[in-house]
Structures are given as structure tokens and as C-alpha cells.
């Protein structure tokens, strides 16, 4: 139950992190509060401050204070506009040059959020303090909030430093190597959070729960991508109705409202489920399913591989023609598949206090992930020996770290498909021979052999 709660909190946290507005909004609210409080503090402590402190504070009159605060506000509007413009240009570049699914890498960037927050907060703070500055009139004394204006100056310096840091960070982030690294790290975190280690045996054997032929079907409440499933809510619903729920869709799958996503049956399997119970469970399942208009990496193990494959495919397109980027992306795909090869992909079984299985959650199968990581790069890079060579190296690396027979069968199928692709291409004898030598090296890795002299 605690794990399920943590997963749901992670889902909500990810949704907030991928939005550009929360951090700037919090910063603006804090700036308004600080702009209201500081002049009042000034009014109480200005006369009591020692000279050693006042020497470093703003010492100008009302007009000078207004000029400083006005200059801060106007300059920060320009800086904020520049920051927004550069962010939008970067998003357009990432979408057109690499993959639209990489936009999340930028929208969840903490430095982008903080930069916008600092710039907007300084602008709002300067305006809030500006309204408290007043000149000497017949009915009121002049008031210049020295501390508040000094803080505005300090925030301006901080904003300049933040803008420089943002530009340097942006120049680094738009490099494809940085984006590939970010996707790799995020996917690796997702795998290690959701999947447990494997003992090297086919743990799926004996772990499958058979669905009765008379099981009732539960349908998707809305259309979209399955972003997350609240497993704790599913378990609670199954226990309350005394049923077993088999959830048949994976995070990342496209759901269509009104189509089946799960099956439910009585725990004792002693007859068909009553319609009122099925309807009640349907409502509970609908509340436990979170659909979005886009895929997210919170519970979607395959999403990171999808992003990397998209970058690979885009790099191999005639309009881009960048096989080096494709080879780099295949290196990251290989690392993730090697990590996946050591994980347990058996169904997740949730039990009640008596140890009875109540909820079955499907997990992606390794051969599906392998096919996702290899098929499109092989197809779009079929005419480039360097790309095919890196795919063969990928299969060899995955074959070496995997010890499960089912994984070996999947790798063997990919080796045969890659061999057929090589034979269909118009390569010269040297290129074809080198590629077939690498395929033999994959077969050797499957039996635990890694000759140092192998290509």
C-alpha cells in the first residue's frame, strides 16, 4: 500500500514538474508578499540601523528610488521576454530536429523554472515596492524604503547571474548528447523504481493468473494514453467487492473510451458476476485510472526507449541524414536494454491480508522492449553499414548480460531478422562479411563466449 501511494505521489509530482507555471507562480506570490512586508520593516527599523549597516543601503531620495525601481521593472520585463523566447525556440528545435516527445525534457528542466521564477519575482517585487515610495508633501513626510530598494538591487544582480546561467545551460541542453543523457537517466530511474531484479530464471512461469472465460469486462472511462494506475485503489476495490481484477493494459497504451481494459471475476469462480457488483467495480477502476493526452515516464517503462528510437529514426531520415547521432542513440538504447534484461517482467500480483491474489497488473515483456529498440532503427538504417553494425553490437551486449532462455530466443529472432536485412542490401563483400562476423559474435555471446579478437 505504501509503494502504491508513493507511485501515485510520483505521478502527481511529475505532472507538476512538467508544467512551466508552478515555480514562477510561487515566486510571484512570494515577491508580492516580500514587497508588502519589507517597506513596513523599513518603517520600523530605518532609524535604528547602525551606520555600519546604512552605509551599504540605498541612500537616494524618493525620485532616485523611483528611478531605480522603474529601471529594474522595465529591464526585467525585457529579460523575461528574452528567456521565454529562447525557451520557445529551443522547444521548436527539439521538436523538429529530434523528436516532439523530447519536449518534456525541457519543460521539466528545473533551471528553466527557476530562471523564469527569479526574473518574474524581481519584476513583481520592484513594482510592489515602487508603490510605497513617496515624496515629501505638506500632509506627509517623504518615505524611501532603503532596505526594500537595496533588496531590489540585489535581486537584479541575481537576475543577471541567472540569465547568464540560463543561456549557458540552454546552449548545453540543446545538444543532442545532453538530451540523450537526460532521457537515459530518467528511463533508468523508472526501470529501477518499477522493476525488481531477476534471479536469471524464467520467473514468469507459474506467475500467470488465468482469466476465466465468464469473466466480466471493465472498460476505459476516457480516451487518451494510460499515464498511471493507482494499484492501491484497485486492490481496495477488489477486496471490497470480493473479486479478482486482471488489469490488461500497460502504462503508455492508448485507451479508447468504452473499450475493455480489465477483466473481473468472483474470487471463488462459482458463477458469473452480478451486474451491480460489476458496475460498482467499474466505477472504482475508472477512478484508479489516470489518462493523459501524452505519454509520461512515471510508470511507462517503454517511454524512454520510444524517445530514443524516435531520435534514431529522425536522424536516419533523408531530411536529417545524421547516422552518427543514430549510433549514439543506439548506445543509450543498448544500455537500457541491458538493464532491462536483468529485471523481472512477470505480472505484478497484489494480495489481500490472507495472501490471496486480488489484482493482476501486466508488465511489458522483454521481447517487446527489444523489438521496440531494434526494429525501426534496423528498418530506417538498413542502407548504412555503420548503423547495422551498432545494432549487431547492441544485440551482442544484451545477449551477454542476459541469462534467461526466453530472452535468448528473442535475441536470436532479432539476429535472424538483422541477417536477412544485411543480405537484402547492396553492400560490397567486405561490408557484408564484417556484418556477418558481428552476427556470429552475437551468437557466441548467447553461449557465453566473447572472443577478444571478435569484431
Coordinates of C-alpha atoms in Angstrom, one line a residue:
X1 CA 0.0 0.0 0.0
X2 CA 2.9 2.4 0.8
X3 CA 4.5 1.6 -2.5
X4 CA 1.3 2.3 -4.4
X5 CA 0.9 5.6 -2.5
X6 CA 4.4 6.6 -3.4
X7 CA 3.7 5.8 -7.1
X8 CA 0.6 8.0 -7.1
X9 CA 2.6 10.8 -5.4
X10 CA 5.3 10.4 -8.0
X11 CA 2.6 10.7 -10.8
X12 CA 1.3 14.0 -9.3
X13 CA 4.8 15.3 -8.8
X14 CA 5.8 14.6 -12.4
X15 CA 2.7 16.3 -13.6
X16 CA 3.7 19.5 -11.7
X17 CA 7.3 19.3 -12.7
X18 CA 6.5 19.2 -16.4
X19 CA 4.5 22.4 -16.2
X20 CA 6.3 25.8 -16.6
X21 CA 3.9 27.8 -14.4
X22 CA 4.1 26.4 -10.8
X23 CA 7.6 27.6 -9.8
X24 CA 7.1 31.1 -11.4
X25 CA 3.7 31.4 -9.8
X26 CA 5.1 30.6 -6.4
X27 CA 7.9 33.1 -6.9
X28 CA 5.5 35.8 -7.9
X29 CA 3.3 35.3 -4.8
X30 CA 6.5 35.3 -2.6
X31 CA 7.7 38.5 -4.3
X32 CA 4.3 40.3 -3.7
X33 CA 4.5 39.2 0.0
X34 CA 8.1 40.4 0.3
X35 CA 7.3 43.7 -1.4
X36 CA 4.5 44.3 1.1
X37 CA 6.4 43.3 4.2
X38 CA 9.8 45.0 3.5
X39 CA 8.6 48.6 3.4
X40 CA 6.8 48.0 6.7
X41 CA 10.0 46.6 8.1
X42 CA 11.8 49.7 6.8
X43 CA 9.4 52.0 8.5
X44 CA 10.2 50.4 11.9
X45 CA 13.9 49.9 11.7
X46 CA 15.4 52.6 9.4
X47 CA 16.1 55.0 12.3
X48 CA 17.5 52.2 14.5
X49 CA 20.0 50.8 12.0
X50 CA 23.7 51.5 12.9
X51 CA 25.9 53.5 10.4
X52 CA 27.9 50.4 9.5
X53 CA 24.7 48.9 8.0
X54 CA 23.2 52.0 6.5
X55 CA 26.5 52.7 4.6
X56 CA 25.7 49.7 2.4
X57 CA 22.0 50.5 1.9
X58 CA 20.4 52.7 -0.8
X59 CA 20.8 56.3 0.3
X60 CA 19.0 58.2 -2.5
X61 CA 15.8 60.2 -2.3
X62 CA 12.3 59.4 -3.5
X63 CA 13.0 60.3 -7.1
X64 CA 16.2 58.2 -7.2
X65 CA 14.3 55.3 -5.6
X66 CA 11.6 55.5 -8.2
X67 CA 14.1 55.7 -11.0
X68 CA 15.9 52.6 -9.7
X69 CA 12.8 50.5 -9.2
X70 CA 11.4 51.6 -12.6
X71 CA 14.6 50.7 -14.3
X72 CA 14.6 47.3 -12.6
X73 CA 11.0 46.6 -13.5
X74 CA 11.4 47.6 -17.2
X75 CA 14.7 45.7 -17.7
X76 CA 13.3 42.6 -16.1
X77 CA 10.4 42.6 -18.5
X78 CA 12.8 42.6 -21.4
X79 CA 14.9 39.8 -19.8
X80 CA 11.9 37.7 -19.1
X81 CA 10.7 38.1 -22.6
X82 CA 14.1 37.0 -23.9
X83 CA 14.0 34.0 -21.6
X84 CA 10.6 33.0 -22.8
X85 CA 11.5 33.5 -26.5
X86 CA 14.7 31.4 -26.1
X87 CA 12.7 28.6 -24.4
X88 CA 10.1 28.6 -27.2
X89 CA 12.8 28.5 -29.9
X90 CA 14.5 25.6 -28.1
X91 CA 11.2 23.7 -27.9
X92 CA 10.7 24.2 -31.6
X93 CA 14.2 23.0 -32.4
X94 CA 13.9 19.9 -30.2
X95 CA 10.5 19.1 -31.8
X96 CA 11.6 19.5 -35.4
X97 CA 15.2 18.3 -35.2
X98 CA 15.0 15.4 -32.8
X99 CA 11.5 14.3 -31.6
X100 CA 8.3 16.0 -30.3
X101 CA 8.4 13.6 -27.4
X102 CA 11.6 15.3 -26.1
X103 CA 9.7 18.5 -25.2
X104 CA 9.2 17.1 -21.7
X105 CA 12.9 17.2 -21.2
X106 CA 12.9 21.0 -21.4
X107 CA 9.5 21.7 -19.8
X108 CA 10.6 19.8 -16.7
X109 CA 14.0 21.4 -16.5
X110 CA 14.4 22.9 -13.0
X111 CA 16.8 25.6 -14.1
X112 CA 14.3 26.9 -16.7
X113 CA 11.7 27.0 -14.0
X114 CA 14.0 28.8 -11.5
X115 CA 15.2 31.3 -14.1
X116 CA 11.6 32.3 -15.0
X117 CA 10.8 32.4 -11.3
X118 CA 13.7 34.7 -10.4
X119 CA 13.1 37.1 -13.3
X120 CA 9.4 37.4 -12.7
X121 CA 9.8 37.7 -8.9
X122 CA 12.3 40.6 -9.3
X123 CA 9.9 42.4 -11.7
X124 CA 6.9 42.0 -9.4
X125 CA 8.9 42.9 -6.3
X126 CA 10.1 46.1 -7.8
X127 CA 6.6 47.1 -8.8
X128 CA 5.2 46.3 -5.4
X129 CA 7.9 48.3 -3.6
X130 CA 7.6 51.2 -6.1
X131 CA 4.1 52.0 -4.9
X132 CA 5.3 52.7 -1.3
X133 CA 7.9 55.3 -2.3
X134 CA 6.5 58.8 -1.7
X135 CA 7.9 62.3 -1.8
X136 CA 7.6 65.0 0.9
X137 CA 4.3 66.8 0.7
X138 CA 2.5 69.2 3.1
X139 CA 0.5 66.5 4.7
X140 CA 3.0 63.7 4.7
X141 CA 6.7 63.1 5.1
X142 CA 8.9 61.6 2.4
X143 CA 9.4 57.8 2.7
X144 CA 12.2 55.8 1.0
X145 CA 12.3 52.1 2.0
X146 CA 16.1 51.7 2.0
X147 CA 16.1 48.0 2.8
X148 CA 13.5 47.2 0.2
X149 CA 15.2 49.1 -2.6
X150 CA 18.6 47.5 -1.6
X151 CA 16.9 44.1 -1.9
X152 CA 15.6 45.1 -5.3
X153 CA 19.1 45.9 -6.4
X154 CA 20.4 42.5 -5.0
X155 CA 17.6 40.7 -6.8
X156 CA 18.5 42.5 -10.1
X157 CA 22.1 41.3 -9.7
X158 CA 20.8 37.8 -9.0
X159 CA 18.6 38.0 -12.1
X160 CA 21.6 39.0 -14.3
X161 CA 23.5 36.0 -13.0
X162 CA 20.5 33.8 -13.5
X163 CA 20.1 35.0 -17.1
X164 CA 23.8 34.2 -17.9
X165 CA 23.4 30.8 -16.2
X166 CA 20.2 30.1 -18.2
X167 CA 21.9 31.0 -21.5
X168 CA 24.9 28.7 -20.7
X169 CA 22.5 25.9 -19.6
X170 CA 20.4 26.3 -22.8
X171 CA 23.5 26.1 -25.0
X172 CA 24.4 22.8 -23.3
X173 CA 20.9 21.4 -23.2
X174 CA 20.1 21.8 -26.9
X175 CA 23.0 19.4 -27.8
X176 CA 21.7 16.0 -28.7
X177 CA 24.1 14.3 -26.4
X178 CA 22.7 16.1 -23.4
X179 CA 19.1 15.2 -24.4
X180 CA 20.0 11.6 -24.9
X181 CA 21.7 11.5 -21.5
X182 CA 18.6 13.1 -19.8
X183 CA 16.3 10.5 -21.4
X184 CA 18.6 7.7 -20.4
X185 CA 18.8 8.8 -16.8
X186 CA 15.1 9.3 -16.5
X187 CA 14.3 5.9 -18.0
X188 CA 16.9 4.1 -15.9
X189 CA 15.3 5.6 -12.8
X190 CA 11.8 4.4 -13.9
X191 CA 13.1 0.9 -14.5
X192 CA 14.8 0.7 -11.2
X193 CA 11.7 2.0 -9.4
X194 CA 9.2 -0.2 -11.0
X195 CA 11.0 -3.4 -11.8
X196 CA 12.7 -5.8 -9.5
X197 CA 15.9 -7.8 -10.2
X198 CA 15.7 -11.2 -11.8
X199 CA 17.4 -14.4 -10.5
X200 CA 18.1 -15.5 -14.0
X201 CA 15.3 -18.0 -14.3
X202 CA 12.1 -17.6 -16.2
X203 CA 10.1 -16.2 -13.3
X204 CA 7.0 -15.7 -15.5
X205 CA 6.5 -19.5 -15.4
X206 CA 3.9 -20.2 -12.7
X207 CA 3.2 -16.5 -12.2
X208 CA 0.4 -16.1 -14.7
X209 CA -3.2 -15.9 -13.5
X210 CA -5.7 -17.4 -15.9
X211 CA -8.7 -15.3 -16.7
X212 CA -12.0 -17.3 -16.5
X213 CA -14.0 -17.5 -19.7
X214 CA -17.0 -16.0 -18.0
X215 CA -15.1 -13.0 -16.5
X216 CA -16.8 -9.7 -16.9
X217 CA -15.1 -6.9 -18.7
X218 CA -14.3 -3.4 -17.5
X219 CA -14.0 -0.5 -19.9
X220 CA -11.8 2.6 -20.2
X221 CA -13.6 5.6 -18.7
X222 CA -12.0 8.1 -21.2
X223 CA -9.7 8.2 -24.2
X224 CA -6.0 9.0 -24.0
X225 CA -2.7 7.5 -23.0
X226 CA -2.7 5.4 -19.8
X227 CA -0.4 7.5 -17.7
X228 CA -0.7 5.7 -14.3
X229 CA -2.7 3.1 -12.4
X230 CA -3.4 3.5 -8.7
X231 CA -2.7 -0.1 -7.7
X232 CA -3.8 0.6 -4.1
X233 CA -7.2 1.8 -5.3
X234 CA -7.6 -1.3 -7.4
X235 CA -6.7 -3.6 -4.5
X236 CA -9.2 -1.8 -2.3
X237 CA -11.9 -2.2 -4.9
X238 CA -11.2 -5.9 -5.4
X239 CA -11.2 -6.6 -1.6
X240 CA -14.4 -4.6 -1.1
X241 CA -16.3 -6.4 -3.9
X242 CA -14.6 -9.8 -3.1
X243 CA -13.4 -10.2 -6.7
X244 CA -10.2 -10.5 -8.7
X245 CA -9.2 -7.8 -11.1
X246 CA -6.9 -8.5 -14.1
X247 CA -5.8 -5.2 -15.5
X248 CA -4.8 -5.9 -19.1
X249 CA -3.3 -2.6 -20.3
X250 CA 0.2 -1.1 -19.8
X251 CA 1.1 2.5 -18.9
X252 CA 1.7 4.1 -22.2
X253 CA -1.0 2.2 -24.1
X254 CA -3.6 4.2 -26.0
X255 CA -7.0 3.8 -24.4
X256 CA -10.3 4.4 -26.2
X257 CA -13.4 5.1 -24.0
X258 CA -15.7 2.2 -23.8
X259 CA -13.2 -0.5 -24.8
X260 CA -12.1 -3.2 -22.4
X261 CA -9.1 -2.6 -20.2
X262 CA -9.6 -5.2 -17.5
X263 CA -11.4 -8.4 -16.5
X264 CA -13.1 -9.1 -13.2
X265 CA -14.5 -12.3 -11.7
X266 CA -15.6 -13.7 -8.4
X267 CA -12.8 -14.9 -6.2
X268 CA -14.4 -18.4 -5.8
X269 CA -15.1 -18.6 -9.5
X270 CA -18.5 -20.1 -8.7
X271 CA -20.6 -18.2 -11.2
X272 CA -21.0 -15.1 -13.2
X273 CA -20.5 -11.7 -11.5
X274 CA -23.7 -9.8 -10.7
X275 CA -24.2 -6.7 -12.8
X276 CA -24.5 -4.4 -9.9
X277 CA -21.1 -5.6 -8.5
X278 CA -19.5 -5.2 -11.9
X279 CA -20.9 -1.7 -12.2
X280 CA -19.5 -0.8 -8.8
X281 CA -16.1 -2.2 -9.6
X282 CA -16.2 -0.4 -12.9
X283 CA -16.6 3.0 -11.1
X284 CA -13.8 2.2 -8.7
X285 CA -11.5 1.2 -11.6
X286 CA -12.3 4.3 -13.5
X287 CA -11.2 6.4 -10.5
X288 CA -7.9 4.4 -10.4
X289 CA -7.0 5.0 -14.0
X290 CA -5.2 8.2 -14.9
X291 CA -5.3 9.1 -18.6
X292 CA -3.4 12.0 -20.3
X293 CA -3.1 13.4 -23.8
X294 CA 0.6 12.3 -23.8
X295 CA 2.8 9.6 -22.5
X296 CA 4.8 10.1 -19.3
X297 CA 7.7 8.2 -17.8
X298 CA 6.2 7.8 -14.3
X299 CA 5.0 4.3 -14.8
X300 CA 5.8 3.8 -18.5
X301 CA 9.0 1.7 -18.8
X302 CA 9.0 1.8 -22.6
X303 CA 8.5 5.6 -23.0
X304 CA 12.3 6.4 -22.7
X305 CA 13.1 3.7 -25.3
X306 CA 10.4 5.2 -27.5
X307 CA 12.0 8.7 -27.2
X308 CA 15.5 7.3 -28.1
X309 CA 14.1 5.3 -31.0
X310 CA 12.4 8.5 -32.3
X311 CA 15.7 10.3 -32.2
X312 CA 17.4 7.5 -34.0
X313 CA 14.7 7.3 -36.7
X314 CA 14.7 11.1 -37.1
X315 CA 18.5 11.1 -37.5
X316 CA 18.2 8.4 -40.2
X317 CA 15.5 10.3 -42.2
X318 CA 16.6 11.7 -45.6
X319 CA 15.9 15.3 -44.4
X320 CA 18.4 15.0 -41.5
X321 CA 20.8 12.2 -42.6
X322 CA 22.8 12.1 -39.4
X323 CA 23.8 8.4 -38.8
X324 CA 26.3 9.5 -36.1
X325 CA 23.5 10.7 -33.9
X326 CA 21.7 7.4 -34.6
X327 CA 24.7 5.4 -33.5
X328 CA 25.0 7.4 -30.3
X329 CA 21.3 6.9 -29.5
X330 CA 21.6 3.2 -30.2
X331 CA 24.3 3.1 -27.5
X332 CA 21.9 4.5 -25.0
X333 CA 19.2 2.0 -26.1
X334 CA 21.7 -0.8 -25.6
X335 CA 22.4 0.4 -22.1
X336 CA 18.7 0.5 -21.2
X337 CA 18.0 -2.9 -22.8
X338 CA 21.0 -4.4 -20.8
X339 CA 19.4 -3.1 -17.6
X340 CA 16.0 -4.4 -18.6
X341 CA 17.5 -7.9 -19.4
X342 CA 18.3 -8.2 -15.7
X343 CA 14.8 -7.3 -14.5
X344 CA 11.8 -9.4 -13.7
X345 CA 8.9 -8.8 -16.1
X346 CA 6.4 -11.2 -14.6
X347 CA 2.9 -9.9 -13.8
X348 CA 2.6 -7.9 -10.6
X349 CA 0.4 -9.7 -8.2
X350 CA -1.4 -7.7 -5.4
X351 CA -2.7 -9.8 -2.5
X352 CA -5.0 -9.3 0.4
X353 CA -4.1 -9.9 4.0
X354 CA -4.8 -13.6 3.6
X355 CA -2.3 -13.9 0.8
X356 CA -5.0 -14.3 -1.9
X357 CA -4.3 -12.7 -5.3
X358 CA -6.7 -9.9 -5.8
X359 CA -5.2 -7.7 -8.6
X360 CA -3.0 -8.7 -11.5
X361 CA -1.1 -5.9 -13.3
X362 CA 0.5 -6.6 -16.6
X363 CA 4.1 -5.6 -17.2
X364 CA 5.8 -5.1 -20.5
X365 CA 7.6 -8.2 -21.9
X366 CA 11.3 -8.1 -22.6
X367 CA 10.9 -9.1 -26.2
X368 CA 8.6 -6.2 -26.7
X369 CA 11.2 -3.8 -25.4
X370 CA 13.9 -5.4 -27.5
X371 CA 11.7 -5.2 -30.6
X372 CA 10.9 -1.5 -29.9
X373 CA 14.6 -0.7 -29.5
X374 CA 15.8 -2.5 -32.6
X375 CA 13.1 -2.8 -35.3
X376 CA 12.7 0.8 -36.5
X377 CA 16.5 1.6 -36.4
X378 CA 17.1 -1.6 -38.4
X379 CA 14.5 -0.6 -41.0
X380 CA 15.4 3.0 -41.4
X381 CA 19.2 2.4 -41.2
X382 CA 19.1 -0.7 -43.4
X383 CA 21.3 1.0 -46.0
X384 CA 24.0 2.2 -43.6
X385 CA 26.6 -0.4 -42.6
X386 CA 27.6 1.6 -39.5
X387 CA 24.1 1.7 -38.1
X388 CA 23.6 -2.1 -38.7
X389 CA 27.0 -2.7 -37.1
X390 CA 25.9 -0.8 -34.0
X391 CA 22.6 -2.8 -33.9
X392 CA 24.6 -6.0 -34.0
X393 CA 26.8 -4.7 -31.2
X394 CA 23.7 -3.9 -29.2
X395 CA 22.4 -7.4 -29.6
X396 CA 25.7 -8.8 -28.6
X397 CA 25.8 -6.6 -25.4
X398 CA 22.3 -7.6 -24.5
X399 CA 23.0 -11.3 -25.1
X400 CA 26.0 -11.2 -22.8
X401 CA 24.2 -9.8 -19.8
X402 CA 21.0 -11.8 -20.2
X403 CA 20.8 -15.4 -18.8
X404 CA 17.2 -16.2 -19.3
X405 CA 16.2 -18.6 -22.1
X406 CA 13.2 -16.5 -23.2
X407 CA 15.5 -13.5 -23.7
X408 CA 17.9 -15.6 -25.7
X409 CA 15.1 -16.7 -28.0
X410 CA 14.1 -13.0 -28.6
X411 CA 17.7 -12.0 -29.3
X412 CA 18.0 -15.0 -31.7
X413 CA 15.0 -13.8 -33.6
X414 CA 16.4 -10.3 -33.9
X415 CA 19.7 -11.7 -35.1
X416 CA 18.0 -13.6 -37.9
X417 CA 16.0 -10.5 -38.9
X418 CA 19.1 -8.4 -39.0
X419 CA 20.9 -11.1 -41.0
X420 CA 18.1 -11.0 -43.6
X421 CA 18.3 -7.2 -43.7
X422 CA 22.0 -7.4 -44.4
X423 CA 21.6 -9.9 -47.2
X424 CA 19.0 -7.7 -48.9
X425 CA 21.3 -4.7 -49.1
X426 CA 23.6 -3.7 -51.9
X427 CA 26.8 -3.9 -49.8
X428 CA 30.2 -4.9 -51.1
X429 CA 31.7 -8.2 -50.0
X430 CA 33.8 -6.6 -47.3
X431 CA 30.9 -4.7 -45.6
X432 CA 28.7 -7.8 -45.8
X433 CA 31.4 -10.0 -44.4
X434 CA 32.1 -7.7 -41.5
X435 CA 28.4 -7.6 -40.6
X436 CA 28.0 -11.3 -40.7
X437 CA 31.1 -11.7 -38.5
X438 CA 29.4 -9.4 -36.0
X439 CA 26.3 -11.5 -36.1
X440 CA 28.4 -14.6 -35.4
X441 CA 29.8 -12.7 -32.4
X442 CA 26.2 -12.2 -31.1
X443 CA 25.6 -16.0 -31.3
X444 CA 28.8 -16.6 -29.4
X445 CA 27.7 -14.2 -26.7
X446 CA 24.5 -16.1 -26.3
X447 CA 26.5 -19.2 -25.3
X448 CA 28.8 -17.2 -23.0
X449 CA 31.7 -16.6 -25.4
X450 CA 33.3 -13.2 -26.1
X451 CA 36.5 -13.7 -28.1
X452 CA 38.8 -10.7 -27.7
X453 CA 39.6 -10.8 -31.4
X454 CA 35.9 -10.8 -32.5
X455 CA 34.8 -7.7 -34.5

